[in-house]
Every structure is written in C-alpha cells, then in structure tokens.
Amino acid sequence: MQDFIYQNTTKIFFGDHIDAELNAAVTQFGHNVLLVTGGHSVHRSGLYDRVQKLLSDTTITDLAGVAPNPKIDSVREGQRLAKANHIDVVLAVGGGSVIDCAKVVATAANYAGDPWELVINRELSRSTPQLPIVTILTLSATGSEMNSGAVISNPETHEKLGTSGAHTPAVSFLDPRLTTTVPASQTAAGSMDIFSHLTEQYFDREPANDATKGMIEGLMRSVIKWAPVAIKDGSDLAARSNLMWTATSALNGTMGLGNRNAWSNHAMEHVLSAYYDITHGVGLGILTPRWMHYVLTQDPTTTPLFARFGRNVWGLSGDEATVAPAAITATYDWISQLGFPMTLPAVGITDDQNFAAMATAAATKLGNSYLPLDAQAVQTIYRAAQTPGLA
Amino acid sequence: MQDFIYQNTTKIFFGDHIDAELNAAVTQFGHNVLLVTGGHSVHRSGLYDRVQKLLSDTTITDLAGVAPNPKIDSVREGQRLAKANHIDVVLAVGGGSVIDCAKVVATAANYAGDPWELVINRELSRSTPQLPIVTILTLSATGSEMNSGAVISNPETHEKLGTSGAHTPAVSFLDPRLTTTVPASQTAAGSMDIFSHLTEQYFDREPANDATKGMIEGLMRSVIKWAPVAIKDGSDLAARSNLMWTATSALNGTMGLGNRNAWSNHAMEHVLSAYYDITHGVGLGILTPRWMHYVLTQDPTTTPLFARFGRNVWGLSGDEATVAPAAITATYDWISQLGFPMTLPAVGITDDQNFAAMATAAATKLGNSYLPLDAQAVQTIYRAAQTPGLA
C-alpha cells in the first residue's frame, strides 16, 4: 500500500433523525442560514416546508434552482447572498449537485475574488476558510455528503472541473425514505455514478491493497443487486437504504486509500457533459464499459485484475482469459438493463466535431490513470461509444 | 438497515510519517506527555528511543509495563501519574492492550474516583472529559487505534469488561514496518482477533445490510489471505500492510453500522481470559468455530447466511445445505493452520470447574446476540472446545 493520511469528521445521521436533530445540527453554527436547493421536487415532496418549520428560529436565505452539473453562476449568486446576509452556516437540501454548489459557496463566502478561481485552484480553495455545511441528502449517487470534493461547470469555457474545500460537511442527514420518490431514470444514473466511483478506485496498480479492493467488491455487489430493485419499485426501503449507504461509503475517501492512480472515466465524462450538459451518470454508463474494453485489449497485464473483478463481483468462474472479458460484458449488460441509452448518439451527441478538443482536454488528467491515456486513446473510446456494444 | 449515528474524527497517518509528524501531533495538545508502553519489545526495537528523541521538547512521564489483558491496576497507576504530572496528552506506543489502558487513563485523569467505576459504567466514562490520545500502533489486531472502546481486566473479581470513552484517538500512526518483528504466534492471535471482529459484525439478523456485509466479506478475505503470509515471513510488507489496514477498518465502527445484534464470541472469550488470563485472540480462535457449529446446528434459519459466508468469503460452491457447514470447517481449518492450540486443555484449561460460573457471566451479554445464548448454551460451547474438531 502507498502511504496515506486520512481524516473524515463528518457526523452521519442515517435514518429517521431529521425532526429530532436538524435544528441543533444547524444552529450550533449560528442562526443565519443559506438554504441551497435544486428544482421543484424538494417543494413537491414537502421537504422544503418541513425544513423551514424545523428551523423556525433561524433566518433563512434561499439559493434555489441549482441545476444538475451545477454552474459557476449559481456559486456566484450564493457568494453574493452569503456575504450580504452574514451567513453562518450553509444547509444543502438535495443531491450531489446541490451539495457541491453549497460547498464552493461556503468557501466563496470567505473569498474576495471570483469563485471560479476556487474551482481551478484546488490549493487556494483548500486554504480558504470554509463556512460549516450541513446536508440533507435526497439522491444516492455522488457521495458528496461525506467528502470535501465538488464539481462545478463553466458553460462559457466548456469546463467541468473538480475542486476540494477545507472540510467535509459537518453533519449529513441520510434518510433513505427521502429517496423513495426519485424517478427510475435518476435512480439509474445515480447508481451508475456509485458504480463508477468504485471502478475508478478498484482499477489501480497498487498490488498490495487487498483490504481496500475487497471492500470495494462488496460495495459493487451491493449496487449491482439493489439498483434494479429500486428502479423497479422506488418504494423498496431495503434497496434505497443499501444504495444510500453504498453511495456514501464508495466516496468518503476510504475506498481509495493506499492507491497509486488517478481516475479515468470521470475525466472523460466531465468533458462530455461540459460540452453537452448530459447527465453525469449517463455519460459514465456509456463510457465505462468502452474504457474497460479498451484497457483490457490494449494491456494484457490488466487481465488478472479484470478476472478478479469477474470472479468476486460478477460471480464468474473459469480461467482468467475467459473471465476478464466476460466481466466487461456483464458490466455492459447490467448498465444496459438499468435502462441506459448506451451510445453517445442516443443522448443527442450525433456529431463528432468536438471529439478532438474534448479528448485533448480529458487527456491532461489521464497521465497517471490505471492505463495512461493520451488524446488519441480518449478519442478511440469516444468513437467506440458511437455504436452499441463492445467492439 | 437500522438507523444509526456515526462520526469518527481520528486522523490516520498510514506509512512512514512518524519522524515528520509525531512531534506536531503530540505537542498540539501540550508538552506534558504520559507515554504508555507495554513490555520490552518497544525498547529492543529502538522505537522507545526514537519516540523520546522526536519528543525532545516535551516532558515525558512513563507508564510502562502494561500487560496483555490490561489490568485495572495499570490504569490506577496511570491515573495517579497523570494527575501528579498535569498531563496534557496521552501517547500510547504498542498494541491494543497498551492503547486500551491509555484510553481509560486519559479519562481517569479527569475523574476523582476509582477508575474501575469508569469500566463498569460506560455512560459515566463517556460523559467524563478525556485527555487527547495519540497512538503509535505496533500490532495489527484490536482496532483500538480508531475507536473509542477499551477492555480492562480486574483479576480480583474475574471480570474483563469493555467500556468506551468520550473520544476516539485524536491521531494514530500506523506504520506496517513497525510490525515486521511481531512473532508468528502474536501475528496469529492478532489476525484471529481481526477475523473475529468481522464475524461478530457479519452474523447479524438485519436483512437489508448488503453494503456492510459486502465490505466485511472483503476484509475477511484479506485477513484469511495475508495472515498465513505474515506468519511465514514476518518481513513481508504487503502482508503487514494489508493486515494493519484490515484490522483498523474492521473495528473503526463502520462495519457494524445498521446492524441489530450484540456480539457473541467476545463475551464468551472475555470471561475465559478473565479467569485464565489466556491470550484474547487464542481464546477467540478456540471458541469461534464451536460457536458457529452450535448456531448452525441449533437454528436452521441461519443456513443462508453461513452459506453466503461460504461462497463470498471461502469461495465455496454448491447448495446451501452443503456450503454452510463447509464454511465452518474451512474456518476451523484456517485457524488451526495459523498454528493455534485448538482446545481449551491445550491452553492449560484442563478442569471445567469454572464453566458454570463463566457461562452465567457471559450469558448476561448474550440476550441480543445473533443467536441468543443462555448459560446452558454457553456451557455447551465451552465443553465442545475441550476436544479437537467440530462435534
């Protein structure tokens, strides 16, 4: 294992704790609250009103309408509101996009310049004091509820970049019952995001990391099993609970400890959704099996790990040369059965005029990935995603 | 999943960080340091001198000679030293026994009464302010380096009881290289402790806890694979690294989240080692397969989980009725091959005059275990451990 330093101080309330604990969790930091939310669902479900009632002794300023692939303009508006209203604490109620936006707002509240500078300069972001963040999670996907990361998009520059703040959320409320109304398509996209976080950390060159790889395999089996159940019956609480805790566990930092390599598919997908604003999980679902196929085909030394993936995650048996590609086929089939469009044209990317520019942008992040990828390799993977299947 | 609340603020330095980080990690809390250690190995290895040099600008008070199954008298001595020397921070250098003792001393330093009261009254212990604790781990086993628990023995009353303090250690240094000189027998006992922590949390009635069970299975495979390697060649750093991180991950709280039941084998073993002062891991190695055999035999509804254990942990295949008992045999054989004495007489417990009293004491903790056990059931398990094999 590679040396590492790890600390994660987020307090998790899993289950039915919101009514009893939310007010104290928020007001321990003060009474001027910036309430960050996304679309209409938080109103439709009654959650917005419930939160307002529970925080009746606070002064709430709203930052509403944060979009998927959250945009830097929302962060700028949040920065303005936080400064104007002397905000003490940021409460994010939503999924990963809302939480990510809230995190950068919490830093930008203490920053004089434009918040995009905090996105492109991770060190600057980490060293800027950050307001405390409380989250109420409504979608199992990104793990943002228990890590310090955030991904923000800048439509003007076609950039979608990850940054990191000084802290993880102080408190996160994870109640699976809040996710029973998530539509099937969003459940599928969220589940793919979970699965991708796990594969990004699993496919790593560190040879002596069985403890971590074993935990990842268990979490992979959990999302593989429960995503179809939740898609079929959104009210299945066992499915929603397992997906929620799997999502948080997958990206609270522990599953990459001791690793060597950078991620692959997220870099390629971030460029895709920066250009086309597609759903992050959908982009990952299209790219991931093509990336796996490319890696195994290009580098036979990856066969043992793909075979382990096949045996321990997909329950396959047989020799390595058979199990390794079969695991990739199983991955493709599982994603497809979740209801995903499996090609780029199916999500409206019918031309390839941006492939060269996107591949060049993605490749800047892929020099230390599991299989290092240059712009030509990324283009090959994008092009493979133009037609169904693994070819 | 059952509702839960979780927070763990321990900062982990894994690998080669001691020289660069120890002094700052300790002195952030002050300069009066209580240094808690066990036997001679910390001197023989040079670690004691190294720590003293790194902390040359502090005033160190020694609490040395903490024994395995740490005794309440060591805690009393630590309490006296901490008060007399106005200790700011407790530094534990050793294995789980040393760390456990240091934890209760850190609480007792702020307590006016006898520290045994903190052991028998968990709520009192948790509500008493605790001095900050820094640890340097030298044995992969108990997970004490990242949890708030401690187990203390009182030879006079034949009691060995678990308690819990207000905090987990503030900082823990985990350098696998410090464990390369651990003898084979202690490596085996420590590995059995890890494995037991995992089985205690795995065999649980909560039906919707696949995320946790899956992570546990991965950690089980890690200790099953690497313990024999480390026993054969103590200097194998891949083995030592995996065992160390598996030990910490197994008992930092995450692997029991969402569970329903109390533990089984630890309650039965604590009584055994309270009466006979045997090595904790050895007692667990003797009892665990007998407990499994008893549970599966007595309660056929446990067959599916034992079968899952057989498939996902031991790689067995076949129908449930075959795989479930085969998994227990595999467990017995693995423990035996680690070099364990596999019966109570083999560790010097040749009479059974205490079985009734021990079983009665253990049963007080077993009313909510995976299979609730009364004193008669515990006696049956103790008696099964008088002869080799699973009968």
CSV table of N, CA and C in Angstrom, one decimal, chain B residues 42-94:
chain,number,residue,atom,x,y,z
B,42,VAL,N,9.4,-2.7,22.8
B,42,VAL,CA,9.4,-1.3,22.3
B,42,VAL,C,10.8,-0.7,22.6
B,43,HIS,N,11.5,-1.3,23.5
B,43,HIS,CA,12.9,-0.9,23.8
B,43,HIS,C,13.9,-1.6,22.8
B,44,ARG,N,13.6,-2.9,22.7
B,44,ARG,CA,14.5,-3.8,21.9
B,44,ARG,C,14.5,-3.3,20.4
B,45,SER,N,13.3,-2.8,20.0
B,45,SER,CA,13.2,-2.4,18.6
B,45,SER,C,13.8,-1.0,18.3
B,46,GLY,N,14.1,-0.3,19.4
B,46,GLY,CA,14.6,1.1,19.2
B,46,GLY,C,13.5,2.1,19.1
B,47,LEU,N,12.2,1.7,19.1
B,47,LEU,CA,11.1,2.6,18.9
B,47,LEU,C,11.0,3.6,20.1
B,48,TYR,N,11.2,3.0,21.3
B,48,TYR,CA,11.1,3.9,22.5
B,48,TYR,C,12.1,5.1,22.4
B,49,ASP,N,13.4,4.8,22.1
B,49,ASP,CA,14.4,5.8,22.0
B,49,ASP,C,14.0,6.8,20.8
B,50,ARG,N,13.5,6.3,19.8
B,50,ARG,CA,13.1,7.1,18.6
B,50,ARG,C,12.1,8.1,19.0
B,51,VAL,N,11.1,7.6,19.8
B,51,VAL,CA,10.0,8.5,20.2
B,51,VAL,C,10.5,9.6,21.1
B,52,GLN,N,11.4,9.1,22.1
B,52,GLN,CA,11.9,10.1,23.0
B,52,GLN,C,12.7,11.2,22.3
B,53,LYS,N,13.5,10.9,21.3
B,53,LYS,CA,14.2,11.9,20.5
B,53,LYS,C,13.3,12.8,19.8
B,54,LEU,N,12.2,12.2,19.2
B,54,LEU,CA,11.3,13.1,18.4
B,54,LEU,C,10.5,14.0,19.3
B,55,LEU,N,10.4,13.7,20.6
B,55,LEU,CA,9.6,14.5,21.6
B,55,LEU,C,10.6,15.2,22.5
B,56,SER,N,11.7,15.6,22.0
B,56,SER,CA,12.8,16.1,22.9
B,56,SER,C,12.4,17.4,23.6
B,57,ASP,N,11.4,18.1,23.1
B,57,ASP,CA,11.0,19.4,23.7
B,57,ASP,C,9.7,19.2,24.6
B,58,THR,N,9.4,17.9,24.9
B,58,THR,CA,8.3,17.7,25.9
B,58,THR,C,8.8,17.1,27.2
B,59,THR,N,8.0,17.1,28.2
B,59,THR,CA,8.3,16.4,29.4
B,59,THR,C,7.5,15.1,29.5
B,60,ILE,N,8.2,14.0,29.5
B,60,ILE,CA,7.6,12.7,29.4
B,60,ILE,C,7.5,12.0,30.7
B,61,THR,N,6.4,11.5,31.1
B,61,THR,CA,6.2,10.7,32.2
B,61,THR,C,5.9,9.3,31.7
B,62,ASP,N,6.5,8.3,32.2
B,62,ASP,CA,6.3,6.9,31.7
B,62,ASP,C,5.3,6.1,32.5
B,63,LEU,N,4.4,5.5,31.8
B,63,LEU,CA,3.6,4.4,32.4
B,63,LEU,C,4.0,3.1,31.6
B,64,ALA,N,4.9,2.3,32.1
B,64,ALA,CA,5.5,1.2,31.4
B,64,ALA,C,4.9,-0.1,31.9
B,65,GLY,N,5.1,-1.1,31.1
B,65,GLY,CA,4.8,-2.5,31.6
B,65,GLY,C,3.3,-2.8,31.6
B,66,VAL,N,2.5,-2.2,30.8
B,66,VAL,CA,1.1,-2.5,30.6
B,66,VAL,C,1.1,-3.9,30.0
B,67,ALA,N,0.3,-4.8,30.7
B,67,ALA,CA,0.3,-6.2,30.3
B,67,ALA,C,-0.8,-6.5,29.3
B,68,PRO,N,-0.7,-7.6,28.5
B,68,PRO,CA,-1.8,-8.1,27.8
B,68,PRO,C,-3.0,-8.3,28.7
B,69,ASN,N,-4.2,-8.3,28.1
B,69,ASN,CA,-5.4,-8.2,29.0
B,69,ASN,C,-5.1,-7.1,30.1
B,70,PRO,N,-5.0,-5.9,29.7
B,70,PRO,CA,-4.5,-4.8,30.6
B,70,PRO,C,-5.3,-4.8,31.9
B,71,LYS,N,-4.6,-4.6,33.0
B,71,LYS,CA,-5.2,-4.7,34.4
B,71,LYS,C,-5.6,-3.4,34.9
B,72,ILE,N,-6.6,-3.4,35.7
B,72,ILE,CA,-7.1,-2.1,36.3
B,72,ILE,C,-6.0,-1.4,37.1
B,73,ASP,N,-5.1,-2.2,37.7
B,73,ASP,CA,-4.0,-1.6,38.5
B,73,ASP,C,-3.1,-0.7,37.6
B,74,SER,N,-2.9,-1.1,36.4
B,74,SER,CA,-2.1,-0.2,35.5
B,74,SER,C,-2.9,1.1,35.2
B,75,VAL,N,-4.2,1.0,35.1
B,75,VAL,CA,-5.0,2.2,34.9
B,75,VAL,C,-4.9,3.1,36.1
B,76,ARG,N,-5.0,2.5,37.3
B,76,ARG,CA,-4.9,3.3,38.6
B,76,ARG,C,-3.5,4.0,38.7
B,77,GLU,N,-2.5,3.3,38.3
B,77,GLU,CA,-1.1,3.9,38.3
B,77,GLU,C,-1.1,5.1,37.3
B,78,GLY,N,-1.7,4.9,36.1
B,78,GLY,CA,-1.7,5.9,35.1
B,78,GLY,C,-2.5,7.1,35.6
B,79,GLN,N,-3.6,6.9,36.3
B,79,GLN,CA,-4.4,8.0,36.8
B,79,GLN,C,-3.6,8.8,37.8
B,80,ARG,N,-2.9,8.1,38.7
B,80,ARG,CA,-2.1,8.8,39.7
B,80,ARG,C,-1.0,9.7,39.0
B,81,LEU,N,-0.3,9.1,38.0
B,81,LEU,CA,0.8,9.8,37.3
B,81,LEU,C,0.2,11.0,36.5
B,82,ALA,N,-0.9,10.8,35.9
B,82,ALA,CA,-1.5,11.9,35.0
B,82,ALA,C,-1.9,13.1,35.9
B,83,LYS,N,-2.4,12.8,37.1
B,83,LYS,CA,-2.8,13.9,38.0
B,83,LYS,C,-1.6,14.6,38.5
B,84,ALA,N,-0.6,13.8,39.0
B,84,ALA,CA,0.6,14.3,39.7
B,84,ALA,C,1.4,15.2,38.7
B,85,ASN,N,1.4,14.8,37.4
B,85,ASN,CA,2.2,15.5,36.4
B,85,ASN,C,1.5,16.4,35.5
B,86,HIS,N,0.2,16.7,35.8
B,86,HIS,CA,-0.5,17.6,35.0
B,86,HIS,C,-0.4,17.3,33.5
B,87,ILE,N,-0.7,16.1,33.2
B,87,ILE,CA,-0.5,15.6,31.8
B,87,ILE,C,-1.5,16.3,30.9
B,88,ASP,N,-1.0,16.6,29.7
B,88,ASP,CA,-1.8,17.3,28.6
B,88,ASP,C,-2.3,16.3,27.6
B,89,VAL,N,-1.5,15.3,27.4
B,89,VAL,CA,-1.8,14.3,26.2
B,89,VAL,C,-1.2,13.0,26.6
B,90,VAL,N,-1.9,11.9,26.2
B,90,VAL,CA,-1.5,10.6,26.4
B,90,VAL,C,-1.0,10.0,25.1
B,91,LEU,N,0.2,9.5,25.1
B,91,LEU,CA,0.8,8.8,23.9
B,91,LEU,C,0.9,7.4,24.2
B,92,ALA,N,0.2,6.5,23.5
B,92,ALA,CA,0.3,5.1,23.6
B,92,ALA,C,1.1,4.5,22.5
B,93,VAL,N,2.1,3.8,22.9
B,93,VAL,CA,3.0,3.1,21.9
B,93,VAL,C,3.0,1.6,22.1
B,94,GLY,N,2.2,0.9,21.3
B,94,GLY,CA,2.1,-0.5,21.5
B,94,GLY,C,0.9,-1.1,20.8
